mmCIF file of C-alpha atoms and ligand atoms in Angstrom:
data_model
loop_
_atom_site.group_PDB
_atom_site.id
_atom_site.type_symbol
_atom_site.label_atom_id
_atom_site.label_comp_id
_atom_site.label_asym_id
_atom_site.label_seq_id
_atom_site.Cartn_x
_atom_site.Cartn_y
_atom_site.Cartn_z
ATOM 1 C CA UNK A 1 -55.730 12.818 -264.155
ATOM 2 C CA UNK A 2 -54.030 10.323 -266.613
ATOM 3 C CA UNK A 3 -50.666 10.343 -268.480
ATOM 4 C CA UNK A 4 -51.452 11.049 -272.009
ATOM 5 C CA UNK A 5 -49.029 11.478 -274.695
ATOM 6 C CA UNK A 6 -49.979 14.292 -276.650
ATOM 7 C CA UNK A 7 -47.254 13.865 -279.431
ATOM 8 C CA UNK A 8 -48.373 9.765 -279.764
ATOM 9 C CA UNK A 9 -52.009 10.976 -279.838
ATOM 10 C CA UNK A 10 -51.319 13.432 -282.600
ATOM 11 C CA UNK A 11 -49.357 10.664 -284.563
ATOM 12 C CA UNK A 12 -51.596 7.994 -284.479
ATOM 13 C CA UNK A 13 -54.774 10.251 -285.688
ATOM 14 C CA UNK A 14 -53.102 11.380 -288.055
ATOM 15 C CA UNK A 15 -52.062 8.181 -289.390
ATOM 16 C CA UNK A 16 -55.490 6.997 -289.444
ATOM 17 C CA UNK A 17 -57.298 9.581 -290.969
ATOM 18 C CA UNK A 18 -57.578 7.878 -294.355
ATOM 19 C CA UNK A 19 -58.875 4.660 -292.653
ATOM 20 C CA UNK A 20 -60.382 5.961 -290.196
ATOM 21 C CA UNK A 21 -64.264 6.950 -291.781
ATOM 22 C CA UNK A 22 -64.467 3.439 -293.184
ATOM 23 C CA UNK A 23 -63.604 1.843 -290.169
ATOM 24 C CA UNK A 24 -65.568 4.058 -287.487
ATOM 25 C CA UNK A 25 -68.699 2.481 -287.657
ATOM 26 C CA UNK A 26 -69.797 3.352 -284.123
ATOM 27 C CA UNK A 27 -68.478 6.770 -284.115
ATOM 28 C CA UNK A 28 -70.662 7.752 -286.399
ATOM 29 C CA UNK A 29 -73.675 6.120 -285.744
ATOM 30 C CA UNK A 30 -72.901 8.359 -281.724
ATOM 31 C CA UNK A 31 -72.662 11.716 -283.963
ATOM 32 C CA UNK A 32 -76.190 10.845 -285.388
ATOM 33 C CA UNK A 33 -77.580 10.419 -281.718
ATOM 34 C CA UNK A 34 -75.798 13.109 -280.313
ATOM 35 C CA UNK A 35 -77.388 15.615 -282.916
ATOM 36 C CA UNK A 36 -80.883 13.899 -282.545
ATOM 37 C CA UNK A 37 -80.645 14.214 -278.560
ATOM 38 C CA UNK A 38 -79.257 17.922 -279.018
ATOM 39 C CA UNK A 39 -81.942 18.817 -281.183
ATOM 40 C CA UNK A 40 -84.553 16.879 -279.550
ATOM 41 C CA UNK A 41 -83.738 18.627 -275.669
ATOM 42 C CA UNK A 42 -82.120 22.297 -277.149
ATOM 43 C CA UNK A 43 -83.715 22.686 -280.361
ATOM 44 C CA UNK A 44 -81.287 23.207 -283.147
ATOM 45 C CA UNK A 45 -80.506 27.562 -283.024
ATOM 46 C CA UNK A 46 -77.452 28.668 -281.796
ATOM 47 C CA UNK A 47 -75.404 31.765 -282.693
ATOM 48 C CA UNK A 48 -71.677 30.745 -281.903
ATOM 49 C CA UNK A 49 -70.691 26.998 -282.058
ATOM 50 C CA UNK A 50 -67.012 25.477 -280.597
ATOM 51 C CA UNK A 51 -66.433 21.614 -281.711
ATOM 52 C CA UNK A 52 -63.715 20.209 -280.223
ATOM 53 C CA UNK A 53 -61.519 17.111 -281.807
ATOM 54 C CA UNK A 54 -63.342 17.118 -285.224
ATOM 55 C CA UNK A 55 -61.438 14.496 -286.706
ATOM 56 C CA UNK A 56 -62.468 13.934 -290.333
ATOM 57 C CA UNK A 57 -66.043 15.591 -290.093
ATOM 58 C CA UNK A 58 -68.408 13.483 -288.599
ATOM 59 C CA UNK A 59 -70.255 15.326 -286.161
ATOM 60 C CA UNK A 60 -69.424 18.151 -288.089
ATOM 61 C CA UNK A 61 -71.132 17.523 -291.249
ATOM 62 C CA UNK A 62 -74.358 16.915 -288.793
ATOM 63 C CA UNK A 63 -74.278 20.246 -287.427
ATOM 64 C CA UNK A 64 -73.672 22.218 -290.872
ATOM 65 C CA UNK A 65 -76.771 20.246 -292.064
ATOM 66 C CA UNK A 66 -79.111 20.232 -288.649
ATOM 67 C CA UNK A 67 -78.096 23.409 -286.846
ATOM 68 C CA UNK A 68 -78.891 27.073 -287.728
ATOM 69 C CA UNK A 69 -75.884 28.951 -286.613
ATOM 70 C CA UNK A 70 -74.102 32.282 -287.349
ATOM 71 C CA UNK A 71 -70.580 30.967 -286.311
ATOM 72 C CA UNK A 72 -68.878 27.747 -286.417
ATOM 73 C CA UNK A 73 -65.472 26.974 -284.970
ATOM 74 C CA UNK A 74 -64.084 23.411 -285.161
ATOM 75 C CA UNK A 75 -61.005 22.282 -283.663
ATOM 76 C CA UNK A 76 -58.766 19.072 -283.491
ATOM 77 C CA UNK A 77 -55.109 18.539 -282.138
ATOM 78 C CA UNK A 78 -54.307 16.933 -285.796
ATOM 79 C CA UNK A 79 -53.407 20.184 -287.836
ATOM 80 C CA UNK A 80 -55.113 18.122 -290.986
ATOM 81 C CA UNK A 81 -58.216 17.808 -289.797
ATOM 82 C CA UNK A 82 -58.558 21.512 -291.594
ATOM 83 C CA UNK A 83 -58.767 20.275 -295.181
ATOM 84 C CA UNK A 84 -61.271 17.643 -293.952
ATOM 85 C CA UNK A 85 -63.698 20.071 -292.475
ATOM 86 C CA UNK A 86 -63.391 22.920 -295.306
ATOM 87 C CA UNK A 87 -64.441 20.418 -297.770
ATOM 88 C CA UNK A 88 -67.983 20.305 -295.646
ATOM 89 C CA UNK A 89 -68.683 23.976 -295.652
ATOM 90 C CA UNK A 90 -66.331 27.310 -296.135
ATOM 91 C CA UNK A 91 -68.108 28.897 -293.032
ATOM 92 C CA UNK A 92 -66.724 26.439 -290.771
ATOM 93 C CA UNK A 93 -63.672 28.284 -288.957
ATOM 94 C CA UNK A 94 -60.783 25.746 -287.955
ATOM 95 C CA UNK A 95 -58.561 26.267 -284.687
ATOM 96 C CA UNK A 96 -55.397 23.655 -284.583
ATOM 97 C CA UNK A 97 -54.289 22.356 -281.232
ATOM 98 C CA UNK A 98 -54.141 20.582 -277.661
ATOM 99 C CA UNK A 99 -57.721 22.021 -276.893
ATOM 100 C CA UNK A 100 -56.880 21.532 -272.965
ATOM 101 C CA UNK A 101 -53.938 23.963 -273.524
ATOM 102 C CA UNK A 102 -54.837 26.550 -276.304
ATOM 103 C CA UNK A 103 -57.139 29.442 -276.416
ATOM 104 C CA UNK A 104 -60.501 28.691 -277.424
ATOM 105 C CA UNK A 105 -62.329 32.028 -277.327
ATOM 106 C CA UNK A 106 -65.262 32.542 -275.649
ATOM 107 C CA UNK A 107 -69.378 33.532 -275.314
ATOM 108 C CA UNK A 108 -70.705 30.058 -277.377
ATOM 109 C CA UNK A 109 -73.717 29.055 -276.995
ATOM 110 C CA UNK A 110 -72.981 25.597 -278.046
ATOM 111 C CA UNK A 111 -70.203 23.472 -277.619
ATOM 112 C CA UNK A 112 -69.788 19.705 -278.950
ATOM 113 C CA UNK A 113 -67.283 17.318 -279.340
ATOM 114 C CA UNK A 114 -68.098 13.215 -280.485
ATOM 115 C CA UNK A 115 -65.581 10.388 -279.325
ATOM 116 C CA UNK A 116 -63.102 12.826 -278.327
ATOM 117 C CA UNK A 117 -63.115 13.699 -274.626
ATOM 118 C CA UNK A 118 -61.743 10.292 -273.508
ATOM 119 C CA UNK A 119 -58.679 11.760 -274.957
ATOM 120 C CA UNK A 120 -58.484 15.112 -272.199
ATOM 121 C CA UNK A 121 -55.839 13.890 -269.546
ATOM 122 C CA UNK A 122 -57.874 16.128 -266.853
ATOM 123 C CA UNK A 123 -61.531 15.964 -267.751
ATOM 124 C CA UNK A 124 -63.331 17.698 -264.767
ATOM 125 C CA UNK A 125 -60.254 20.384 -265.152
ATOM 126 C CA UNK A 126 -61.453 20.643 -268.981
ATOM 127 C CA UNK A 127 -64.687 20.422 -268.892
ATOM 128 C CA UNK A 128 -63.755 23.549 -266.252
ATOM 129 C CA UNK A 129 -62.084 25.255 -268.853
ATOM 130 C CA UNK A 130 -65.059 24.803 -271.355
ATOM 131 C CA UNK A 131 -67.534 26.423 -268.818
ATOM 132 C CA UNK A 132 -65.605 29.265 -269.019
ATOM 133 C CA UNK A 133 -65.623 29.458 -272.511
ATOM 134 C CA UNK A 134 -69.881 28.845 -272.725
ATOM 135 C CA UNK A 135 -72.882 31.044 -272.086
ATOM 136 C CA UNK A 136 -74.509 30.690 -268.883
ATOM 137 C CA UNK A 137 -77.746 28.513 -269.814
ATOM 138 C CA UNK A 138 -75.833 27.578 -273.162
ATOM 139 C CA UNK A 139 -75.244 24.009 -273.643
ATOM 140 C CA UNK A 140 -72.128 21.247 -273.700
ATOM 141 C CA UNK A 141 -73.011 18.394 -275.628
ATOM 142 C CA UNK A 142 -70.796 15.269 -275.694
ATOM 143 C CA UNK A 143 -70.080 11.630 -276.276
ATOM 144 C CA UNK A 144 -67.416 9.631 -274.471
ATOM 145 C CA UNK A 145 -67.372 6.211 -273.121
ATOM 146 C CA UNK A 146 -67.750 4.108 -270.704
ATOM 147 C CA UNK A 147 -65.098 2.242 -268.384
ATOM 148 C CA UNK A 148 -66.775 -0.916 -269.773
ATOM 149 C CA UNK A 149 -65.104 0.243 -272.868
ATOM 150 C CA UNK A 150 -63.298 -2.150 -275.180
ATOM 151 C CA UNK A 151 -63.978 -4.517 -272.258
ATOM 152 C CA UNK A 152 -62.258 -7.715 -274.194
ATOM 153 C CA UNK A 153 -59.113 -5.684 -274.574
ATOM 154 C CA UNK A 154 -58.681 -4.340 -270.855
ATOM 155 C CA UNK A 155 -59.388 -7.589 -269.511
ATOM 156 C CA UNK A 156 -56.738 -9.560 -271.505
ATOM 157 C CA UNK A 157 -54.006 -6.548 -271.428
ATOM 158 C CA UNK A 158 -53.043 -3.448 -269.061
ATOM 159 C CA UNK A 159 -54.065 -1.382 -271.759
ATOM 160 C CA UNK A 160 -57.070 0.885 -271.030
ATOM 161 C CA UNK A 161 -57.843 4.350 -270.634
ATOM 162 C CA UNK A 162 -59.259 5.877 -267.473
ATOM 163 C CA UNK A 163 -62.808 6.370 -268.376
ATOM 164 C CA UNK A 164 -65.293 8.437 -266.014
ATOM 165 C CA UNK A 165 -68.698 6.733 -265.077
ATOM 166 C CA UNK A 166 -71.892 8.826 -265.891
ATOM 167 C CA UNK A 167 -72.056 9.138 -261.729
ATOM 168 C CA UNK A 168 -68.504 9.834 -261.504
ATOM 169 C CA UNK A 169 -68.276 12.771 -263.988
ATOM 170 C CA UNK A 170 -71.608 14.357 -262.990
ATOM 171 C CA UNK A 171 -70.271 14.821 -259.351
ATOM 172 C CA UNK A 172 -67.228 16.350 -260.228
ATOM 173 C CA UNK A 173 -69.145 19.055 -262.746
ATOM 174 C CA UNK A 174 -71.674 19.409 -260.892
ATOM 175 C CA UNK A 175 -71.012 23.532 -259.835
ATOM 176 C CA UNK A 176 -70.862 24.113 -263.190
ATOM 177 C CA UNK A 177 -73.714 21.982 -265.502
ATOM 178 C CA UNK A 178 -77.084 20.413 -264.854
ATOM 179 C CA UNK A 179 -77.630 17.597 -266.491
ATOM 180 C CA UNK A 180 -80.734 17.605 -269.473
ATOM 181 C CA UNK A 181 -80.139 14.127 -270.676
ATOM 182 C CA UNK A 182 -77.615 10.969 -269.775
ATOM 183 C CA UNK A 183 -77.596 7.535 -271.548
ATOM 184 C CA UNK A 184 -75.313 5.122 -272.065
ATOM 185 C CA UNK A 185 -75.697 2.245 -274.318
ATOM 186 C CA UNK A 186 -73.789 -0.689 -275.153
ATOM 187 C CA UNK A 187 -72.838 -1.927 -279.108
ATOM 188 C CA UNK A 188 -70.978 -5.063 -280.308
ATOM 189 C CA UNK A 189 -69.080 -5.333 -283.296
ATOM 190 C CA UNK A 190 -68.332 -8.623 -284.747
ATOM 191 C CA UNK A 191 -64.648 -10.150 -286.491
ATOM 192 C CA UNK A 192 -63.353 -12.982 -287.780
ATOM 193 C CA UNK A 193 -60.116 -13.005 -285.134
ATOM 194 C CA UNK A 194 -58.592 -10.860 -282.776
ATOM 195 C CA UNK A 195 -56.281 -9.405 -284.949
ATOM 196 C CA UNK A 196 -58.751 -7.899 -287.199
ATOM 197 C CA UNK A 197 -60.094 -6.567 -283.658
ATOM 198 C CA UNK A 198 -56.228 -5.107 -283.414
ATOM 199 C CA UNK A 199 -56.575 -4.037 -287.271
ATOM 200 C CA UNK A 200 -59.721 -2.357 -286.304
ATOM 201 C CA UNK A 201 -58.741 -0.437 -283.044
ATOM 202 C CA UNK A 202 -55.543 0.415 -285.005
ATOM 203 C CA UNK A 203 -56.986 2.163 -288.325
ATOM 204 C CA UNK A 204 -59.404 4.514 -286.040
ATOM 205 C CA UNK A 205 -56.546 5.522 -284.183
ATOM 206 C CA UNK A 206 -57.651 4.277 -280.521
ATOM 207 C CA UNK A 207 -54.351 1.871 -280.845
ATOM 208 C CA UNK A 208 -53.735 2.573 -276.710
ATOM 209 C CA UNK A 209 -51.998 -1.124 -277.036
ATOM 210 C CA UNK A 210 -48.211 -0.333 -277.816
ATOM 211 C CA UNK A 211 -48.139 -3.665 -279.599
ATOM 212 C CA UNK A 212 -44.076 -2.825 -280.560
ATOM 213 C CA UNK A 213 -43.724 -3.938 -277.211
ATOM 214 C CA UNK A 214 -45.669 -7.248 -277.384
ATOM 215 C CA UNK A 215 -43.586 -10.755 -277.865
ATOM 216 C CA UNK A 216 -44.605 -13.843 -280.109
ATOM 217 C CA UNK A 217 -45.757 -15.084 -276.913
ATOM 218 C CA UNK A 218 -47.653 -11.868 -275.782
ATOM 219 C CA UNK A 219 -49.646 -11.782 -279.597
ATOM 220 C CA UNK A 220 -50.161 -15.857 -278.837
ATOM 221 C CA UNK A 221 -51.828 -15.446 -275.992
ATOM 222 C CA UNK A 222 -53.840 -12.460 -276.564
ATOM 223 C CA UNK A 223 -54.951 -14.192 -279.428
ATOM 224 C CA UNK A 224 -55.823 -17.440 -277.902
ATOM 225 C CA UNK A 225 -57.448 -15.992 -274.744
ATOM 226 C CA UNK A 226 -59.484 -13.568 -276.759
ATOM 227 C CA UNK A 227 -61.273 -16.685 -278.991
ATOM 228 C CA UNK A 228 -61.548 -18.413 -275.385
ATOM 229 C CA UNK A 229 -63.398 -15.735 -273.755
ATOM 230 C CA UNK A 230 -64.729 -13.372 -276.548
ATOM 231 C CA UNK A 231 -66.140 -15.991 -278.947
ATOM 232 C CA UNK A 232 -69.460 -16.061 -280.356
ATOM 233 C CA UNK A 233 -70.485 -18.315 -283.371
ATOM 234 C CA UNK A 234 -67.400 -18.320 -285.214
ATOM 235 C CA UNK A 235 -66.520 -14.652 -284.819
ATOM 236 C CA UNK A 236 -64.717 -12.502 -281.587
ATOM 237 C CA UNK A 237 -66.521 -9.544 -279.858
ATOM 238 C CA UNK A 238 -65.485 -6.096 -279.384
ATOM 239 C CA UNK A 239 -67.837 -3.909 -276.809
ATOM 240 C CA UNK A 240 -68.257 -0.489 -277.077
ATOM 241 C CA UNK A 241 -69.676 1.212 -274.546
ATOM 242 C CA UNK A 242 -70.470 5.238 -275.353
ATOM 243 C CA UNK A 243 -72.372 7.927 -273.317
ATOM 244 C CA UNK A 244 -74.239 10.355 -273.711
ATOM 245 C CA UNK A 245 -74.322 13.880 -272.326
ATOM 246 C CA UNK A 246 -76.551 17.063 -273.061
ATOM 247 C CA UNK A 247 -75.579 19.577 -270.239
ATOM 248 C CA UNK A 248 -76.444 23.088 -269.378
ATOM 249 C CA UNK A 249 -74.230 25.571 -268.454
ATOM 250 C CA UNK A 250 -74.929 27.281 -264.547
HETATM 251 C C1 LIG B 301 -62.167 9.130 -282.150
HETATM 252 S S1 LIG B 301 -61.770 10.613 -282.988
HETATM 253 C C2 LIG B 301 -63.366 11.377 -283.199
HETATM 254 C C3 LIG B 301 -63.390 12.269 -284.401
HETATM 255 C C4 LIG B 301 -64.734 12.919 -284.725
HETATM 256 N N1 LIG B 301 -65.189 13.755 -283.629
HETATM 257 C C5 LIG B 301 -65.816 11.927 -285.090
HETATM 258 O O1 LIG B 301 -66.952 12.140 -284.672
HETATM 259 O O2 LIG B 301 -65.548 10.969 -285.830
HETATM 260 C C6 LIG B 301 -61.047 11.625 -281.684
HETATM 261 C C7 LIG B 301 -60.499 12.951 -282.193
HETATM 262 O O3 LIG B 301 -60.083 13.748 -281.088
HETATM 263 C C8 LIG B 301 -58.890 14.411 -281.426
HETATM 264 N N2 LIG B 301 -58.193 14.776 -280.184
HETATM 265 C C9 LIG B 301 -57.631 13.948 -279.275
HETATM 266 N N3 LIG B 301 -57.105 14.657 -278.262
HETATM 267 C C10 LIG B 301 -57.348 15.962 -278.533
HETATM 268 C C11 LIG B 301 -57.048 17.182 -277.859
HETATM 269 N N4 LIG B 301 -56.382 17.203 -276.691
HETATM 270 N N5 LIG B 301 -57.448 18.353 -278.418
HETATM 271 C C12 LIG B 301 -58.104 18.372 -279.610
HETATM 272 N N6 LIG B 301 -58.415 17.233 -280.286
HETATM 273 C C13 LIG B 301 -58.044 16.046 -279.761
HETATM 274 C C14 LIG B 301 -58.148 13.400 -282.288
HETATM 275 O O4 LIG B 301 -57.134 13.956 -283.083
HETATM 276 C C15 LIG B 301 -59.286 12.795 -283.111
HETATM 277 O O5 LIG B 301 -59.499 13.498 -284.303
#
């Protein structure tokens, strides 16, 4: 289980929700995939449909235009999020909140979430909590990441969250999903300088480095260490590491 601030979460999405579809290149090229595995190893039916942390649409735009469903309920812990998804499609029902804490209904058939779950502060508990909420033989699929994860940034700071492994987080669920299909893959994004890297992580809301506590010195060194070990060709490296999971409910 890991300390997470719900309020600073909250804040910081909702700060970057006007930045963040430019700048979340890799998010959305992982709600692509996620759809294509879905539909590829589920098909693409299914009556009653939970998202959880739709953000500014991503995934959700995928499902209104891949999946055949007769209900649709998306939820995010930024209450804006709602005017986001209702510009996609008025049958899309929105439910504001903490989704480890609130009420999320029950008897779907599908439930999905993209870049979100690395957020939960008690992911086996959660993912718990969602089995309860799902058909049996209905099926949870999901993107997260890696601990590899922003790599660059963990090793030059303290700053990282605790991602699962693939093994790790199939153990722990195991009583309640079977796996269909895991991946992991690994992308690099290219910058001119680490603090368009900070830019970056700041504008899709990830900014886990509380930089108002960082010195002159602290920002110095970051910045110098990061063109040491990160370089390549002129530009810095940032690694992003997501997963992939299409489970079934037992
Ligand atoms: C990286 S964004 C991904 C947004 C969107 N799914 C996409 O594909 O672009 C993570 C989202 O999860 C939401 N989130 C974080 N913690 C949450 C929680 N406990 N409950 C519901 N949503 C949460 C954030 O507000 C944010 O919109």
């Amino acid at each position: 289980m890991q300390a997470i601030d719900k309020e600073l979460i909250k804040k910081r999405f909702q700060r970057s929700l006007k930045t963040y579809d430019d700048e979340a290149i890799v998010q959305k090229g992982m709600a692509s995939s996620l759809i294509d595995l879905l539909t590829g190893n589920a098909g693409n039916k299914f009556n009653k449909i939970l998202e959880i942390g739709c953000g500014t649409g991503n995934l959700t735009r995928q499902i209104v235009h891949n999946l055949d469903f007769q209900e649709f309920i998306t939820n995010d812990i930024v209450e804006e999020s709602d005017k986001y998804v209702q510009n996609i499609s008025d049958r899309i029902l929105f439910t504001p909140g903490d989704a480890e804490t609130i009420d999320l209904s029950a008897g779907f058939d599908l439930i999905v979430s993209n870049a979100s779950f690395q957020w939960m502060s008690d992911l086996p508990e959660f993912l718990k909590k969602l089995h309860s909420c799902i058909n049996k033989d209905g099926i949870l699929a999901f993107t997260s990441f890696s601990p590899d994860n922003f790599g660059e940034i963990s090793q030059l700071t303290d700053c990282k969250l605790d991602y699962y492994s693939q093994l790790e987080l199939i153990y722990l669920i195991n009583d309640y999903f079977e796996p269909i299909y895991i991946n992991n893959e690994k992308e690099i994004l290219s910058f001119n300088s680490p603090l368009e890297v900070l830019e970056h992580v700041k504008q899709i809301g990830v900014n886990a480095l509380n930089l108002k506590f960082w010195t002159k010195k602290d920002l110095n060194e970051f910045q110098i260490n990061y063109v040491k070990y990160f370089s390549d060709n002129g530009k810095v490296n940032l690694t992003y590491c997501p997963d992939y999971y299409i489970l079934k409910a037992k």
